[in-house]
Amino acid sequence: MSRDADAGLVLGVNLQGFGQRPAAWRTQDVAATDLLTVAFWEDLGRTAERGLLDMVFLADHPAWSDPNVRAYGLLEPFVALGVIAGATTHLGLVGTASTTYNDPVELAERTLSLDTVSGGRVGWNAVTTYDPSVSANFGVARNPDRPERYARAGEFVDLVRALWASAATGATVHHRGEFLTHDGVLRVPPSAQGHPVVFQAGGSPHGRDLAARVAEGVFAVELTPEPAREHLRAVKRAAATYGRRSSDVTVVPGLSLVLGSTEAEAHARFDHLESLAPDGYALRALGTHLDADLGGLDPAAPIPSSILDREVDPVTYGPSLGYHETVVRWVRANNTSLRDVLRGFGGYGARIVVGTPEQAADTIEDWYRTGAADGVNLMIDEFPRGLETVVDELVPILQRRGVFHREYEDVTLRGRLAARRHAA
């Protein structure tokens, strides 16, 4: 699939605390408590909307993490998104919530409430949650295995969507399933877009099947263009098997950015930010995605094939299988030494551009025009400073090249995504 210039690119931004770089809080004039203030989130929302970005995205990790490792999000995602909603009028608001550790009725009410008061701008990223620290936080001995998590997720999403529909029709929902039982109707009125947009981010066969059946947006992890094109086509073809149009699904891979006025400046910024990161941060992140302890390896030697060739159990392996497969494939192609791999792994698993806004635009435009992505979910080095650079320098380049819009086509998130979708 190839595209002519049609301003159809979708741009989102992942609001990762003070930035994707773990030491971003050390390089800006910010206080750790800024993450807990209305002003911080309002400012990010206004900046994103000034750049005509389609949406902001908030991940979630509902368990305690070490604040000395990095200053990250501490607020429940939809609370922060509610603050952003009050400071904006068009910006999409996508939050993550687990199908394993939430109640479907409460979640349906919470998300539709924000969707209604924001004028139809909310999306829900449905995840199944694998992290043992989260299960422990909820008093559960262990997470269910992947097949059970996704079986519950499919039923959970179906019930949530039925509840959203009941808000419009007033019809009582009667649900009897393997995991969930409910009789009732949602009291919240429908929003301007009807109900929230469903996003999904699983890269395993289970996750892709769920995305093909229910998702309107898919967050993807891809490091090279050809596998990204294959993934995009596969998801859209699978959607068609469920009686949907392939154009009903918008696929947005993550893209990490460290920008500078010159390439040398960008690399100097990258090196400085990495030098301030906690010891072993990148090594541990890579080890997580390879399902291996890399601590005793020689930095000057390639990563042993015994690590890269080892198969993981798709049932018991917790993290994203798609993420694991993508990282392993990339490491095999770039395995000159552990030290070099770690530097190339600078996006902590996401594709990364360390360079000028023009170079970032080259990558985004190429992936969009060649059908590797319908858009990108930006993972920016620093907030708020890095977001301002994207809005003031990167967005105008994409607009001049004719791939990104110059005004919002629709107030609702669903309306904008629909206006720019392409069949594959």
Coordinates of C-alpha atoms in Angstrom, one line a residue:
M1 CA 0.0 0.0 0.0
S2 CA 1.3 3.5 -0.8
R3 CA -0.3 6.8 -0.2
D4 CA -0.2 10.2 -1.9
A5 CA -0.1 13.3 0.2
D6 CA -3.6 13.6 1.7
A7 CA -3.0 14.9 5.2
G8 CA -4.3 11.6 6.6
L9 CA -1.5 10.9 9.1
V10 CA -2.7 10.4 12.7
L11 CA -0.4 11.8 15.4
G12 CA -0.6 11.0 19.1
V13 CA 1.7 11.4 22.0
N14 CA 2.4 9.1 24.9
L15 CA 2.6 11.3 28.0
Q16 CA 5.2 9.4 30.0
G17 CA 5.6 11.5 33.1
F18 CA 8.5 14.0 32.5
G19 CA 9.4 12.2 29.3
Q20 CA 10.5 8.8 27.9
R21 CA 14.1 9.3 29.0
P22 CA 14.3 8.1 32.6
A23 CA 16.4 11.2 33.6
A24 CA 14.2 13.8 31.9
W25 CA 13.2 15.2 35.3
R26 CA 16.9 16.1 35.9
T27 CA 17.4 18.1 32.7
Q28 CA 14.4 20.5 33.1
D29 CA 13.2 23.1 35.5
V30 CA 10.6 20.9 37.1
A31 CA 9.8 19.6 40.5
A32 CA 8.8 15.9 41.2
T33 CA 5.5 17.1 42.5
D34 CA 4.6 18.8 39.2
L35 CA 3.1 15.4 38.1
L36 CA 0.5 15.8 40.8
T37 CA -0.7 19.3 39.7
V38 CA -3.5 20.4 37.5
A39 CA -1.2 23.0 35.8
F40 CA 1.3 20.3 34.5
W41 CA -1.4 18.3 32.7
E42 CA -3.3 21.3 31.5
D43 CA -0.1 22.7 30.0
L44 CA 0.7 19.5 28.1
G45 CA -2.8 19.3 26.8
R46 CA -2.9 22.9 25.5
T47 CA 0.5 22.4 23.8
A48 CA -0.6 19.2 22.1
E49 CA -3.8 20.8 20.9
R50 CA -1.9 23.8 19.7
G51 CA 0.0 21.4 17.5
L52 CA -3.3 19.8 16.3
L53 CA -2.3 16.4 17.6
D54 CA -5.1 13.9 17.4
M55 CA -4.7 12.4 20.9
V56 CA -2.7 12.1 24.0
F57 CA -2.2 8.6 25.5
L58 CA -1.6 7.5 29.1
A59 CA -0.4 4.1 30.0
D60 CA -1.1 2.7 33.5
H61 CA 0.8 0.6 36.0
P62 CA -1.5 0.2 39.0
A63 CA 1.3 -0.8 41.4
W64 CA 4.1 0.9 43.3
S65 CA 7.3 1.4 41.4
D66 CA 10.7 2.8 42.7
P67 CA 10.5 6.6 42.4
N68 CA 14.3 6.7 42.5
V69 CA 14.5 4.9 39.1
R70 CA 12.4 7.5 37.3
A71 CA 9.6 10.0 38.0
Y72 CA 6.6 8.5 36.2
G73 CA 2.9 8.9 36.2
L74 CA 1.3 8.6 39.7
L75 CA -2.3 9.5 38.8
E76 CA -5.0 7.2 37.6
P77 CA -5.1 7.9 33.8
F78 CA -8.7 9.0 33.4
V79 CA -8.2 11.5 36.3
A80 CA -5.3 13.1 34.5
L81 CA -7.2 13.0 31.2
G82 CA -10.2 14.7 32.8
V83 CA -7.9 17.6 33.7
I84 CA -6.6 17.8 30.1
A85 CA -10.2 17.6 28.9
G86 CA -11.1 20.8 30.8
A87 CA -8.2 22.7 29.2
T88 CA -8.8 21.6 25.5
T89 CA -11.7 21.3 23.1
H90 CA -10.6 18.9 20.3
L91 CA -7.7 16.8 21.6
G92 CA -8.4 13.1 21.9
L93 CA -8.0 11.5 25.4
V94 CA -6.9 7.9 25.4
G95 CA -6.4 6.1 28.7
T96 CA -5.3 2.5 29.7
A97 CA -7.4 0.3 31.9
S98 CA -7.0 -3.4 32.6
T99 CA -9.6 -6.0 31.7
T100 CA -8.1 -8.3 34.4
Y101 CA -8.1 -5.8 37.4
N102 CA -11.2 -3.7 36.8
D103 CA -15.0 -4.1 37.1
P104 CA -16.6 -3.8 33.6
V105 CA -19.7 -1.8 34.9
E106 CA -17.6 0.7 36.8
L107 CA -15.2 1.1 33.9
A108 CA -18.0 1.5 31.4
E109 CA -19.5 4.3 33.5
R110 CA -16.1 6.0 34.2
T111 CA -15.1 6.1 30.6
L112 CA -18.4 7.1 29.1
S113 CA -18.8 9.8 31.8
L114 CA -15.6 11.4 30.7
D115 CA -16.5 10.9 27.0
T116 CA -19.8 12.6 27.5
V117 CA -18.5 15.7 29.4
S118 CA -15.5 16.1 27.0
G119 CA -17.7 16.2 23.9
G120 CA -16.8 12.7 22.6
R121 CA -13.0 12.7 22.7
V122 CA -12.2 9.6 24.9
G123 CA -10.5 6.3 24.0
W124 CA -10.0 3.2 26.1
N125 CA -6.8 1.2 25.6
A126 CA -7.9 -2.3 26.8
V127 CA -5.0 -4.3 28.2
T128 CA -4.9 -7.6 30.0
T129 CA -2.0 -6.9 32.5
Y130 CA 0.8 -9.4 33.1
D131 CA 3.1 -7.7 35.7
P132 CA 3.3 -9.7 38.9
S133 CA 3.6 -6.5 40.9
V134 CA 0.1 -5.5 39.8
S135 CA -1.5 -8.9 40.7
A136 CA 0.2 -8.6 44.1
N137 CA -1.2 -5.1 44.5
F138 CA -4.7 -6.5 44.0
G139 CA -4.2 -9.4 46.4
V140 CA -4.0 -12.0 43.6
A141 CA -1.4 -14.8 44.0
R142 CA -0.5 -14.7 40.3
N143 CA -1.7 -13.3 37.0
P144 CA -3.8 -15.7 34.9
D145 CA -2.0 -17.2 31.9
R146 CA -2.3 -15.4 28.5
P147 CA -5.1 -17.5 27.0
E148 CA -7.3 -17.0 30.1
R149 CA -6.5 -13.3 30.3
Y150 CA -7.5 -12.7 26.7
A151 CA -10.6 -14.9 27.0
R152 CA -11.7 -12.7 29.9
A153 CA -10.6 -9.6 28.0
G154 CA -12.9 -10.5 25.0
E155 CA -15.8 -11.0 27.3
F156 CA -15.0 -7.9 29.3
V157 CA -14.9 -5.7 26.2
D158 CA -18.1 -7.1 24.9
L159 CA -19.9 -6.4 28.1
V160 CA -18.5 -2.8 28.3
R161 CA -19.7 -2.2 24.7
A162 CA -23.1 -3.6 25.5
L163 CA -23.3 -1.3 28.5
W164 CA -22.3 1.7 26.4
A165 CA -25.0 0.8 23.9
S166 CA -27.6 0.5 26.7
A167 CA -26.9 4.2 27.5
A168 CA -28.4 5.1 24.1
T169 CA -31.2 2.5 24.0
G170 CA -32.2 2.2 27.6
A171 CA -32.4 -1.6 27.1
T172 CA -31.3 -3.7 30.0
V173 CA -28.1 -5.8 29.5
H174 CA -28.4 -9.4 30.5
H175 CA -24.9 -11.0 30.3
R176 CA -24.0 -14.6 31.3
G177 CA -20.4 -15.5 30.5
E178 CA -17.5 -17.6 31.6
F179 CA -16.0 -14.8 33.7
L180 CA -18.7 -12.2 34.1
T181 CA -22.4 -11.9 34.9
H182 CA -24.5 -8.7 34.9
D183 CA -28.1 -7.5 34.6
G184 CA -28.5 -3.8 34.3
V185 CA -28.4 -0.6 32.3
L186 CA -25.9 2.2 32.3
R187 CA -27.2 5.5 33.7
V188 CA -24.7 7.8 31.8
P189 CA -26.1 9.3 28.6
P190 CA -24.3 8.6 25.3
S191 CA -21.6 11.0 24.2
A192 CA -21.3 13.1 21.0
Q193 CA -19.4 10.2 19.4
G194 CA -21.8 7.6 21.0
H195 CA -19.2 5.9 23.2
P196 CA -15.4 5.8 23.7
V197 CA -13.1 4.5 20.9
V198 CA -11.6 1.1 21.8
F199 CA -7.8 0.8 21.4
Q200 CA -5.7 -2.4 21.9
A201 CA -2.0 -2.9 22.1
G202 CA -1.4 -6.7 22.4
G203 CA 1.1 -8.1 19.9
S204 CA 0.6 -11.8 20.5
P205 CA -1.8 -13.8 18.3
H206 CA -4.4 -13.5 21.1
G207 CA -3.9 -9.7 21.2
R208 CA -4.1 -9.3 17.5
D209 CA -7.3 -11.4 17.3
L210 CA -8.9 -9.2 19.9
A211 CA -7.8 -6.1 18.1
A212 CA -9.2 -7.4 14.8
R213 CA -12.5 -8.1 16.4
V214 CA -13.1 -5.0 18.5
A215 CA -10.4 -2.3 18.2
E216 CA -10.7 0.9 16.2
G217 CA -7.1 1.9 17.1
V218 CA -4.1 -0.4 17.6
F219 CA -0.9 0.7 19.4
A220 CA 1.9 -1.3 17.8
V221 CA 5.6 -1.8 18.6
E222 CA 7.7 -2.0 15.4
L223 CA 11.4 -1.3 14.8
T224 CA 11.7 -1.7 11.0
P225 CA 9.3 -0.9 8.1
E226 CA 8.7 -4.2 6.5
P227 CA 7.5 -6.1 9.6
A228 CA 5.4 -3.1 10.4
R229 CA 3.8 -3.2 7.0
E230 CA 3.1 -7.0 7.5
H231 CA 1.6 -6.3 10.9
L232 CA -0.7 -3.5 9.6
R233 CA -1.9 -5.6 6.7
A234 CA -2.5 -8.7 8.9
V235 CA -4.5 -6.7 11.5
K236 CA -6.7 -5.2 8.8
R237 CA -7.2 -8.5 7.0
A238 CA -8.2 -10.1 10.2
A239 CA -10.7 -7.3 10.9
A240 CA -12.3 -8.2 7.6
T241 CA -12.8 -11.8 8.8
Y242 CA -15.1 -10.4 11.5
G243 CA -17.2 -8.6 9.0
R244 CA -15.5 -5.3 9.5
R245 CA -13.9 -3.0 6.9
S246 CA -10.1 -3.1 6.9
S247 CA -10.3 0.7 7.1
D248 CA -12.1 0.5 10.4
V249 CA -8.8 0.0 12.2
T250 CA -6.1 2.7 12.6
V251 CA -2.6 1.3 13.4
V252 CA -0.2 3.6 15.2
P253 CA 3.3 2.3 16.1
G254 CA 5.3 4.0 18.7
L255 CA 8.2 6.3 17.7
S256 CA 10.8 7.6 20.3
L257 CA 12.3 11.0 19.6
V258 CA 15.4 12.8 20.8
L259 CA 15.6 16.0 18.7
G260 CA 18.2 18.7 18.2
S261 CA 18.8 21.5 15.8
T262 CA 21.6 19.4 14.2
E263 CA 22.2 15.7 14.2
A264 CA 25.3 16.2 16.4
E265 CA 23.3 18.2 18.9
A266 CA 20.7 15.5 19.1
H267 CA 23.2 12.7 19.7
A268 CA 24.9 14.9 22.4
R269 CA 21.5 15.3 24.1
F270 CA 20.9 11.6 23.8
D271 CA 24.3 10.7 25.4
H272 CA 23.8 13.3 28.2
L273 CA 20.3 12.0 29.0
E274 CA 21.6 8.4 29.0
S275 CA 24.5 9.3 31.2
L276 CA 22.1 10.6 33.8
A277 CA 19.9 7.5 33.7
P278 CA 20.0 5.0 36.6
D279 CA 22.8 2.5 36.3
G280 CA 21.8 -0.5 34.2
Y281 CA 18.4 0.9 33.2
A282 CA 18.7 0.2 29.5
L283 CA 20.4 -3.2 30.2
R284 CA 17.5 -4.3 32.4
A285 CA 14.9 -3.0 29.8
L286 CA 16.6 -5.0 27.1
G287 CA 16.8 -8.1 29.3
T288 CA 13.1 -7.9 30.0
H289 CA 12.3 -7.9 26.3
L290 CA 14.7 -10.8 25.6
D291 CA 13.5 -12.6 28.7
A292 CA 17.2 -13.0 29.9
D293 CA 19.6 -11.7 32.5
L294 CA 22.2 -9.7 30.6
G295 CA 24.2 -8.5 33.6
G296 CA 27.2 -10.8 33.2
L297 CA 27.7 -10.4 29.5
D298 CA 30.8 -8.8 27.9
P299 CA 29.8 -5.3 26.6
A300 CA 32.2 -5.6 23.7
A301 CA 30.9 -9.0 22.5
P302 CA 27.7 -9.8 20.6
I303 CA 24.7 -11.1 22.6
P304 CA 25.0 -14.9 22.6
S305 CA 22.8 -16.8 20.1
S306 CA 21.7 -19.0 23.0
I307 CA 19.7 -16.1 24.3
L308 CA 18.3 -15.0 21.0
D309 CA 17.4 -18.5 19.8
R310 CA 15.7 -19.5 23.0
E311 CA 11.9 -19.8 22.6
V312 CA 9.6 -18.5 25.2
D313 CA 6.4 -20.3 26.3
P314 CA 3.5 -18.3 24.7
V315 CA 1.2 -19.4 27.5
T316 CA 3.4 -18.6 30.6
Y317 CA 5.5 -15.7 29.2
G318 CA 4.1 -12.6 30.7
P319 CA 5.3 -9.5 28.7
S320 CA 4.1 -8.8 25.1
L321 CA 5.0 -11.6 22.7
G322 CA 4.9 -9.2 19.8
Y323 CA 7.3 -6.9 21.6
H324 CA 9.6 -9.8 22.4
E325 CA 9.6 -11.1 18.8
T326 CA 10.2 -7.5 17.4
V327 CA 13.2 -6.9 19.7
V328 CA 14.7 -10.3 19.0
R329 CA 14.4 -9.8 15.3
W330 CA 16.0 -6.3 15.5
V331 CA 18.9 -7.5 17.8
R332 CA 19.8 -10.3 15.4
A333 CA 20.1 -7.8 12.6
N334 CA 22.3 -5.4 14.7
N335 CA 24.2 -7.7 17.0
T336 CA 27.7 -6.3 16.6
S337 CA 28.2 -6.0 20.4
L338 CA 26.1 -5.6 23.5
R339 CA 27.3 -2.0 23.8
D340 CA 26.1 -1.2 20.3
V341 CA 22.8 -3.0 20.7
L342 CA 22.1 -1.0 23.9
R343 CA 22.8 2.3 22.1
G344 CA 20.5 1.3 19.2
F345 CA 17.9 0.2 21.8
G346 CA 17.6 3.8 22.9
G347 CA 13.9 3.8 22.5
Y348 CA 13.7 1.0 25.1
G349 CA 12.0 -1.2 22.5
A350 CA 10.4 1.4 20.3
R351 CA 11.9 2.7 17.1
I352 CA 13.9 5.8 17.8
V353 CA 15.1 8.8 15.9
V354 CA 18.0 10.7 17.3
G355 CA 18.3 13.7 14.9
T356 CA 16.7 16.8 13.6
P357 CA 13.0 17.5 13.2
E358 CA 13.5 17.0 9.4
Q359 CA 15.0 13.5 10.0
A360 CA 12.1 12.6 12.2
A361 CA 9.7 13.9 9.6
D362 CA 11.5 11.7 7.0
T363 CA 10.9 8.6 9.0
I364 CA 7.3 9.4 9.8
E365 CA 6.5 10.3 6.2
D366 CA 8.2 7.2 4.8
W367 CA 6.3 4.9 7.2
Y368 CA 3.0 6.6 6.4
R369 CA 3.4 6.7 2.7
T370 CA 4.6 3.1 2.3
G371 CA 1.8 1.6 4.5
A372 CA 3.9 0.8 7.5
A373 CA 1.7 2.9 9.7
D374 CA -1.5 4.9 9.7
G375 CA 0.1 7.3 12.1
V376 CA 2.5 7.3 15.0
N377 CA 2.3 7.5 18.8
L378 CA 5.2 9.8 19.7
M379 CA 7.3 8.9 22.8
I380 CA 9.2 12.2 23.4
D381 CA 12.4 12.5 25.4
E382 CA 11.3 15.3 27.8
F383 CA 8.0 16.9 28.9
P384 CA 7.1 19.7 28.6
R385 CA 10.2 20.9 26.6
G386 CA 10.3 18.1 24.1
L387 CA 6.6 18.4 23.3
E388 CA 7.0 22.0 22.5
T389 CA 9.8 21.2 20.0
V390 CA 7.5 18.7 18.3
V391 CA 4.7 21.1 18.0
D392 CA 6.8 24.1 16.9
E393 CA 9.3 22.4 14.6
L394 CA 8.2 18.8 13.6
V395 CA 4.5 19.4 13.0
P396 CA 5.0 22.3 10.6
I397 CA 7.3 20.1 8.4
L398 CA 4.7 17.3 8.2
Q399 CA 2.1 19.9 7.3
R400 CA 4.2 21.4 4.6
R401 CA 4.8 17.9 3.2
G402 CA 1.0 17.4 2.9
V403 CA 0.7 14.4 5.3
F404 CA -0.7 16.1 8.4
H405 CA -3.8 18.2 8.7
R406 CA -3.9 22.0 9.3
E407 CA -7.1 22.0 11.2
Y408 CA -9.2 19.6 13.2
E409 CA -11.8 17.9 10.9
D410 CA -14.1 16.9 13.7
V411 CA -14.6 17.5 17.4
T412 CA -14.9 13.9 18.2
L413 CA -12.0 11.4 18.2
R414 CA -14.0 8.8 16.3
G415 CA -14.9 11.3 13.7
R416 CA -11.3 12.4 13.1
L417 CA -10.0 8.8 12.9
A418 CA -12.8 7.9 10.4
A419 CA -12.1 10.9 8.3
R420 CA -8.5 9.8 7.7
R421 CA -8.7 6.0 7.5
H422 CA -7.4 4.1 4.5
A423 CA -8.1 0.5 3.4
A424 CA -5.2 -1.8 3.1

